[in-house]
């Protein structure tokens, strides 16, 4: 699929705000490694969107059914995110993060060698475990490695998503056509191995909080303000993923020759959205509301575009808006529950994964029954609802 004014440790405690560092410059290599891991995982998650037509044809299934490769990943993620900290309450988070990237390596290899759709789905389920766990712990590990830079860490991790969409999605589309979709997943496996090594080497030990586990999760679930925001995350992510697995199909309806550069434009817009969300995180309520509303506008324009220039505008707005969402919502949930940050983040990840599951499955069914335009219009409605909800929720200490 974070707090700008108050700093949290990786384990959910809130230390007093400290003045800017005046000593040695912070070592950002752990953040680069964590962001690289995010990039590999996100690229792996959305590879089916890049190679959907050829993958579906090779496996002998419909494009709507092939879109379930994204949904399967999210199913596993939805179950994993709230439970992994409970199951591993005392395990060093560096070990967990590196191990999850190794799991992604195995998952991508399974997909690359899959003889049929069942094995492909199994690999995607394993990938979902890796993604959900990694997202749950990466922010906390990053703030432990570089204390007092929460919004910068969140933006850096989100830029990993942008790198995946700018480079990974268009490149995978090209490679899938040139050398086959299985080779693309093999490359993703190799990159997963490299990311695991980078995290293991650069990240300092990240011991879990003494209260991590079931008690922290129960307290987070009892926070009604937090749960309202989690509902907003579900709505906006559902809106996006009812449409995103089929972005290539939407583009080809207008101009098949523009597919690669429009996917690239989506990613470039995403980088702008990541940076904008971090830059304006001091006005978090406005950012959290504006991102879903812009997403709805981008989906609407994409769905109804009569020409290539209009389609390009819709795609760029879509990329800007959706890539604001991870930064804004990560910052939002950790500000609402600063003493339970790890559990709050796991709920945010769960919300994304549930929405990806439901959105992708719903979008695939709509695609097969009514076409891609209707799928995008459904996404528009859910994104707009999320924007209105976040606009109604006051952010503490803003």
PDB file of N, CA, C and O in Angstrom, residues 137-191:
ATOM      1  N   UNK A 137       6.522  -2.650  10.592  1.00  0.00           N
ATOM      2  CA  UNK A 137       7.711  -2.424  11.408  1.00  0.00           C
ATOM      3  C   UNK A 137       8.699  -1.417  10.827  1.00  0.00           C
ATOM      4  O   UNK A 137       9.566  -0.917  11.545  1.00  0.00           O
ATOM      5  N   UNK A 138       8.620  -1.131   9.532  1.00  0.00           N
ATOM      6  CA  UNK A 138       9.657  -0.314   8.900  1.00  0.00           C
ATOM      7  C   UNK A 138       9.704   1.104   9.452  1.00  0.00           C
ATOM      8  O   UNK A 138      10.790   1.653   9.704  1.00  0.00           O
ATOM      9  N   UNK A 139       8.557   1.729   9.644  1.00  0.00           N
ATOM     10  CA  UNK A 139       8.547   3.105  10.151  1.00  0.00           C
ATOM     11  C   UNK A 139       9.164   3.180  11.544  1.00  0.00           C
ATOM     12  O   UNK A 139      10.007   4.036  11.824  1.00  0.00           O
ATOM     13  N   UNK A 140       8.764   2.270  12.435  1.00  0.00           N
ATOM     14  CA  UNK A 140       9.326   2.275  13.779  1.00  0.00           C
ATOM     15  C   UNK A 140      10.828   2.032  13.771  1.00  0.00           C
ATOM     16  O   UNK A 140      11.578   2.672  14.512  1.00  0.00           O
ATOM     17  N   UNK A 141      11.286   1.103  12.936  1.00  0.00           N
ATOM     18  CA  UNK A 141      12.724   0.846  12.845  1.00  0.00           C
ATOM     19  C   UNK A 141      13.457   2.065  12.306  1.00  0.00           C
ATOM     20  O   UNK A 141      14.564   2.391  12.748  1.00  0.00           O
ATOM     21  N   UNK A 142      12.840   2.766  11.361  1.00  0.00           N
ATOM     22  CA  UNK A 142      13.470   3.961  10.807  1.00  0.00           C
ATOM     23  C   UNK A 142      13.579   5.085  11.816  1.00  0.00           C
ATOM     24  O   UNK A 142      14.612   5.760  11.896  1.00  0.00           O
ATOM     25  N   UNK A 143      12.531   5.292  12.625  1.00  0.00           N
ATOM     26  CA  UNK A 143      12.603   6.358  13.625  1.00  0.00           C
ATOM     27  C   UNK A 143      13.553   5.994  14.753  1.00  0.00           C
ATOM     28  O   UNK A 143      14.094   6.877  15.423  1.00  0.00           O
ATOM     29  N   UNK A 144      13.773   4.706  14.958  1.00  0.00           N
ATOM     30  CA  UNK A 144      14.787   4.287  15.935  1.00  0.00           C
ATOM     31  C   UNK A 144      16.189   4.564  15.396  1.00  0.00           C
ATOM     32  O   UNK A 144      17.083   4.994  16.135  1.00  0.00           O
ATOM     33  N   UNK A 145      16.388   4.343  14.107  1.00  0.00           N
ATOM     34  CA  UNK A 145      17.702   4.569  13.505  1.00  0.00           C
ATOM     35  C   UNK A 145      18.012   6.054  13.369  1.00  0.00           C
ATOM     36  O   UNK A 145      19.169   6.474  13.513  1.00  0.00           O
ATOM     37  N   UNK A 146      17.005   6.869  13.079  1.00  0.00           N
ATOM     38  CA  UNK A 146      17.173   8.321  12.922  1.00  0.00           C
ATOM     39  C   UNK A 146      16.118   9.002  13.791  1.00  0.00           C
ATOM     40  O   UNK A 146      15.055   9.382  13.303  1.00  0.00           O
ATOM     41  N   UNK A 147      16.393   9.182  15.075  1.00  0.00           N
ATOM     42  CA  UNK A 147      15.367   9.696  15.984  1.00  0.00           C
ATOM     43  C   UNK A 147      14.966  11.136  15.660  1.00  0.00           C
ATOM     44  O   UNK A 147      15.763  11.936  15.167  1.00  0.00           O
ATOM     45  N   UNK A 148      13.701  11.459  15.965  1.00  0.00           N
ATOM     46  CA  UNK A 148      13.218  12.824  15.843  1.00  0.00           C
ATOM     47  C   UNK A 148      12.948  13.290  14.439  1.00  0.00           C
ATOM     48  O   UNK A 148      12.756  14.483  14.205  1.00  0.00           O
ATOM     49  N   UNK A 149      12.905  12.385  13.468  1.00  0.00           N
ATOM     50  CA  UNK A 149      12.691  12.764  12.056  1.00  0.00           C
ATOM     51  C   UNK A 149      11.508  11.994  11.475  1.00  0.00           C
ATOM     52  O   UNK A 149      11.572  11.471  10.368  1.00  0.00           O
ATOM     53  N   UNK A 150      10.409  11.937  12.220  1.00  0.00           N
ATOM     54  CA  UNK A 150       9.293  11.076  11.841  1.00  0.00           C
ATOM     55  C   UNK A 150       8.759  11.360  10.438  1.00  0.00           C
ATOM     56  O   UNK A 150       8.560  10.448   9.632  1.00  0.00           O
ATOM     57  N   UNK A 151       8.453  12.632  10.152  1.00  0.00           N
ATOM     58  CA  UNK A 151       7.865  12.941   8.849  1.00  0.00           C
ATOM     59  C   UNK A 151       8.848  12.669   7.716  1.00  0.00           C
ATOM     60  O   UNK A 151       8.456  12.229   6.633  1.00  0.00           O
ATOM     61  N   UNK A 152      10.149  12.906   7.975  1.00  0.00           N
ATOM     62  CA  UNK A 152      11.160  12.628   6.953  1.00  0.00           C
ATOM     63  C   UNK A 152      11.277  11.125   6.704  1.00  0.00           C
ATOM     64  O   UNK A 152      11.384  10.679   5.551  1.00  0.00           O
ATOM     65  N   UNK A 153      11.255  10.341   7.777  1.00  0.00           N
ATOM     66  CA  UNK A 153      11.311   8.886   7.621  1.00  0.00           C
ATOM     67  C   UNK A 153      10.096   8.386   6.853  1.00  0.00           C
ATOM     68  O   UNK A 153      10.207   7.575   5.928  1.00  0.00           O
ATOM     69  N   UNK A 154       8.904   8.887   7.223  1.00  0.00           N
ATOM     70  CA  UNK A 154       7.691   8.448   6.530  1.00  0.00           C
ATOM     71  C   UNK A 154       7.741   8.800   5.049  1.00  0.00           C
ATOM     72  O   UNK A 154       7.406   7.978   4.189  1.00  0.00           O
ATOM     73  N   UNK A 155       8.174  10.024   4.749  1.00  0.00           N
ATOM     74  CA  UNK A 155       8.270  10.434   3.346  1.00  0.00           C
ATOM     75  C   UNK A 155       9.295   9.591   2.594  1.00  0.00           C
ATOM     76  O   UNK A 155       9.074   9.201   1.439  1.00  0.00           O
ATOM     77  N   UNK A 156      10.410   9.283   3.241  1.00  0.00           N
ATOM     78  CA  UNK A 156      11.449   8.471   2.591  1.00  0.00           C
ATOM     79  C   UNK A 156      10.932   7.081   2.263  1.00  0.00           C
ATOM     80  O   UNK A 156      11.186   6.547   1.174  1.00  0.00           O
ATOM     81  N   UNK A 157      10.209   6.482   3.206  1.00  0.00           N
ATOM     82  CA  UNK A 157       9.653   5.160   2.941  1.00  0.00           C
ATOM     83  C   UNK A 157       8.628   5.213   1.820  1.00  0.00           C
ATOM     84  O   UNK A 157       8.576   4.325   0.959  1.00  0.00           O
ATOM     85  N   UNK A 158       7.815   6.280   1.824  1.00  0.00           N
ATOM     86  CA  UNK A 158       6.828   6.418   0.751  1.00  0.00           C
ATOM     87  C   UNK A 158       7.501   6.636  -0.602  1.00  0.00           C
ATOM     88  O   UNK A 158       6.975   6.227  -1.640  1.00  0.00           O
ATOM     89  N   UNK A 159       8.668   7.269  -0.592  1.00  0.00           N
ATOM     90  CA  UNK A 159       9.400   7.433  -1.848  1.00  0.00           C
ATOM     91  C   UNK A 159       9.852   6.084  -2.405  1.00  0.00           C
ATOM     92  O   UNK A 159      10.039   5.939  -3.612  1.00  0.00           O
ATOM     93  N   UNK A 160      10.021   5.107  -1.513  1.00  0.00           N
ATOM     94  CA  UNK A 160      10.292   3.758  -2.000  1.00  0.00           C
ATOM     95  C   UNK A 160       9.153   3.240  -2.857  1.00  0.00           C
ATOM     96  O   UNK A 160       9.361   2.565  -3.867  1.00  0.00           O
ATOM     97  N   UNK A 161       7.922   3.585  -2.447  1.00  0.00           N
ATOM     98  CA  UNK A 161       6.752   3.228  -3.255  1.00  0.00           C
ATOM     99  C   UNK A 161       6.837   3.912  -4.613  1.00  0.00           C
ATOM    100  O   UNK A 161       6.551   3.310  -5.659  1.00  0.00           O
ATOM    101  N   UNK A 162       7.212   5.190  -4.604  1.00  0.00           N
ATOM    102  CA  UNK A 162       7.289   5.946  -5.852  1.00  0.00           C
ATOM    103  C   UNK A 162       8.357   5.383  -6.777  1.00  0.00           C
ATOM    104  O   UNK A 162       8.151   5.290  -7.994  1.00  0.00           O
ATOM    105  N   UNK A 163       9.498   5.013  -6.215  1.00  0.00           N
ATOM    106  CA  UNK A 163      10.544   4.405  -7.038  1.00  0.00           C
ATOM    107  C   UNK A 163       9.999   3.146  -7.720  1.00  0.00           C
ATOM    108  O   UNK A 163      10.251   2.893  -8.910  1.00  0.00           O
ATOM    109  N   UNK A 164       9.231   2.377  -6.962  1.00  0.00           N
ATOM    110  CA  UNK A 164       8.650   1.159  -7.531  1.00  0.00           C
ATOM    111  C   UNK A 164       7.697   1.481  -8.674  1.00  0.00           C
ATOM    112  O   UNK A 164       7.692   0.797  -9.706  1.00  0.00           O
ATOM    113  N   UNK A 165       6.892   2.527  -8.501  1.00  0.00           N
ATOM    114  CA  UNK A 165       5.911   2.840  -9.537  1.00  0.00           C
ATOM    115  C   UNK A 165       6.542   3.564 -10.714  1.00  0.00           C
ATOM    116  O   UNK A 165       6.142   3.354 -11.866  1.00  0.00           O
ATOM    117  N   UNK A 166       7.536   4.422 -10.441  1.00  0.00           N
ATOM    118  CA  UNK A 166       8.192   5.128 -11.541  1.00  0.00           C
ATOM    119  C   UNK A 166       9.039   4.165 -12.373  1.00  0.00           C
ATOM    120  O   UNK A 166       8.968   4.149 -13.603  1.00  0.00           O
ATOM    121  N   UNK A 167       9.866   3.367 -11.686  1.00  0.00           N
ATOM    122  CA  UNK A 167      10.773   2.488 -12.408  1.00  0.00           C
ATOM    123  C   UNK A 167      10.218   1.097 -12.611  1.00  0.00           C
ATOM    124  O   UNK A 167      10.270   0.539 -13.716  1.00  0.00           O
ATOM    125  N   UNK A 168       9.657   0.520 -11.502  1.00  0.00           N
ATOM    126  CA  UNK A 168       9.270  -0.873 -11.544  1.00  0.00           C
ATOM    127  C   UNK A 168       8.092  -1.174 -12.440  1.00  0.00           C
ATOM    128  O   UNK A 168       8.142  -2.090 -13.264  1.00  0.00           O
ATOM    129  N   UNK A 169       6.999  -0.406 -12.288  1.00  0.00           N
ATOM    130  CA  UNK A 169       5.791  -0.724 -13.042  1.00  0.00           C
ATOM    131  C   UNK A 169       5.990  -0.538 -14.557  1.00  0.00           C
ATOM    132  O   UNK A 169       5.715  -1.450 -15.337  1.00  0.00           O
ATOM    133  N   UNK A 170       6.485   0.620 -15.035  1.00  0.00           N
ATOM    134  CA  UNK A 170       6.682   0.740 -16.485  1.00  0.00           C
ATOM    135  C   UNK A 170       7.741  -0.225 -17.026  1.00  0.00           C
ATOM    136  O   UNK A 170       7.576  -0.789 -18.104  1.00  0.00           O
ATOM    137  N   UNK A 171       8.839  -0.383 -16.270  1.00  0.00           N
ATOM    138  CA  UNK A 171       9.892  -1.289 -16.731  1.00  0.00           C
ATOM    139  C   UNK A 171       9.391  -2.725 -16.789  1.00  0.00           C
ATOM    140  O   UNK A 171       9.695  -3.472 -17.732  1.00  0.00           O
ATOM    141  N   UNK A 172       8.605  -3.108 -15.789  1.00  0.00           N
ATOM    142  CA  UNK A 172       8.048  -4.455 -15.803  1.00  0.00           C
ATOM    143  C   UNK A 172       7.123  -4.647 -16.994  1.00  0.00           C
ATOM    144  O   UNK A 172       7.073  -5.733 -17.586  1.00  0.00           O
ATOM    145  N   UNK A 173       6.386  -3.605 -17.351  1.00  0.00           N
ATOM    146  CA  UNK A 173       5.508  -3.695 -18.511  1.00  0.00           C
ATOM    147  C   UNK A 173       6.323  -3.946 -19.785  1.00  0.00           C
ATOM    148  O   UNK A 173       5.975  -4.798 -20.602  1.00  0.00           O
ATOM    149  N   UNK A 174       7.425  -3.205 -19.928  1.00  0.00           N
ATOM    150  CA  UNK A 174       8.293  -3.388 -21.091  1.00  0.00           C
ATOM    151  C   UNK A 174       8.935  -4.777 -21.099  1.00  0.00           C
ATOM    152  O   UNK A 174       8.940  -5.481 -22.115  1.00  0.00           O
ATOM    153  N   UNK A 175       9.482  -5.169 -19.939  1.00  0.00           N
ATOM    154  CA  UNK A 175      10.161  -6.458 -19.858  1.00  0.00           C
ATOM    155  C   UNK A 175       9.188  -7.614 -20.052  1.00  0.00           C
ATOM    156  O   UNK A 175       9.515  -8.632 -20.673  1.00  0.00           O
ATOM    157  N   UNK A 176       7.982  -7.453 -19.505  1.00  0.00           N
ATOM    158  CA  UNK A 176       6.988  -8.504 -19.663  1.00  0.00           C
ATOM    159  C   UNK A 176       6.675  -8.772 -21.118  1.00  0.00           C
ATOM    160  O   UNK A 176       6.509  -9.927 -21.534  1.00  0.00           O
ATOM    161  N   UNK A 177       6.608  -7.699 -21.914  1.00  0.00           N
ATOM    162  CA  UNK A 177       6.353  -7.863 -23.344  1.00  0.00           C
ATOM    163  C   UNK A 177       7.575  -8.414 -24.082  1.00  0.00           C
ATOM    164  O   UNK A 177       7.443  -9.158 -25.060  1.00  0.00           O
ATOM    165  N   UNK A 178       8.773  -8.032 -23.589  1.00  0.00           N
ATOM    166  CA  UNK A 178      10.000  -8.379 -24.324  1.00  0.00           C
ATOM    167  C   UNK A 178      10.540  -9.766 -23.967  1.00  0.00           C
ATOM    168  O   UNK A 178      10.942 -10.529 -24.856  1.00  0.00           O
ATOM    169  N   UNK A 179      10.580 -10.090 -22.669  1.00  0.00           N
ATOM    170  CA  UNK A 179      11.231 -11.343 -22.259  1.00  0.00           C
ATOM    171  C   UNK A 179      10.309 -12.264 -21.467  1.00  0.00           C
ATOM    172  O   UNK A 179      10.726 -13.350 -21.063  1.00  0.00           O
ATOM    173  N   UNK A 180       9.090 -11.836 -21.212  1.00  0.00           N
ATOM    174  CA  UNK A 180       8.138 -12.698 -20.521  1.00  0.00           C
ATOM    175  C   UNK A 180       7.896 -12.294 -19.081  1.00  0.00           C
ATOM    176  O   UNK A 180       8.804 -11.815 -18.394  1.00  0.00           O
ATOM    177  N   UNK A 181       6.682 -12.503 -18.631  1.00  0.00           N
ATOM    178  CA  UNK A 181       6.320 -12.080 -17.272  1.00  0.00           C
ATOM    179  C   UNK A 181       7.029 -12.903 -16.205  1.00  0.00           C
ATOM    180  O   UNK A 181       7.304 -12.409 -15.109  1.00  0.00           O
ATOM    181  N   UNK A 182       7.372 -14.152 -16.507  1.00  0.00           N
ATOM    182  CA  UNK A 182       8.061 -14.977 -15.514  1.00  0.00           C
ATOM    183  C   UNK A 182       9.464 -14.433 -15.213  1.00  0.00           C
ATOM    184  O   UNK A 182       9.921 -14.451 -14.063  1.00  0.00           O
ATOM    185  N   UNK A 183      10.144 -13.951 -16.233  1.00  0.00           N
ATOM    186  CA  UNK A 183      11.465 -13.349 -16.022  1.00  0.00           C
ATOM    187  C   UNK A 183      11.365 -12.118 -15.127  1.00  0.00           C
ATOM    188  O   UNK A 183      12.232 -11.869 -14.283  1.00  0.00           O
ATOM    189  N   UNK A 184      10.303 -11.349 -15.295  1.00  0.00           N
ATOM    190  CA  UNK A 184      10.093 -10.165 -14.458  1.00  0.00           C
ATOM    191  C   UNK A 184      10.019 -10.551 -12.988  1.00  0.00           C
ATOM    192  O   UNK A 184      10.641  -9.914 -12.120  1.00  0.00           O
ATOM    193  N   UNK A 185       9.297 -11.623 -12.671  1.00  0.00           N
ATOM    194  CA  UNK A 185       9.204 -12.054 -11.274  1.00  0.00           C
ATOM    195  C   UNK A 185      10.533 -12.640 -10.781  1.00  0.00           C
ATOM    196  O   UNK A 185      10.861 -12.539  -9.592  1.00  0.00           O
ATOM    197  N   UNK A 186      11.311 -13.239 -11.671  1.00  0.00           N
ATOM    198  CA  UNK A 186      12.633 -13.707 -11.286  1.00  0.00           C
ATOM    199  C   UNK A 186      13.551 -12.559 -10.905  1.00  0.00           C
ATOM    200  O   UNK A 186      14.319 -12.651  -9.936  1.00  0.00           O
ATOM    201  N   UNK A 187      13.466 -11.468 -11.645  1.00  0.00           N
ATOM    202  CA  UNK A 187      14.253 -10.272 -11.306  1.00  0.00           C
ATOM    203  C   UNK A 187      13.814  -9.728  -9.954  1.00  0.00           C
ATOM    204  O   UNK A 187      14.643  -9.325  -9.119  1.00  0.00           O
ATOM    205  N   UNK A 188      12.506  -9.722  -9.706  1.00  0.00           N
ATOM    206  CA  UNK A 188      12.000  -9.252  -8.410  1.00  0.00           C
ATOM    207  C   UNK A 188      12.548 -10.102  -7.268  1.00  0.00           C
ATOM    208  O   UNK A 188      12.846  -9.585  -6.176  1.00  0.00           O
ATOM    209  N   UNK A 189      12.710 -11.403  -7.494  1.00  0.00           N
ATOM    210  CA  UNK A 189      13.278 -12.272  -6.468  1.00  0.00           C
ATOM    211  C   UNK A 189      14.723 -11.887  -6.159  1.00  0.00           C
ATOM    212  O   UNK A 189      15.139 -11.820  -4.982  1.00  0.00           O
ATOM    213  N   UNK A 190      15.502 -11.611  -7.196  1.00  0.00           N
ATOM    214  CA  UNK A 190      16.899 -11.213  -6.983  1.00  0.00           C
ATOM    215  C   UNK A 190      16.985  -9.892  -6.219  1.00  0.00           C
ATOM    216  O   UNK A 190      17.823  -9.720  -5.316  1.00  0.00           O
ATOM    217  N   UNK A 191      16.127  -8.946  -6.552  1.00  0.00           N
ATOM    218  CA  UNK A 191      16.122  -7.662  -5.843  1.00  0.00           C
ATOM    219  C   UNK A 191      15.691  -7.824  -4.390  1.00  0.00           C
ATOM    220  O   UNK A 191      16.170  -7.103  -3.505  1.00  0.00           O
TER     221      UNK A 191
END
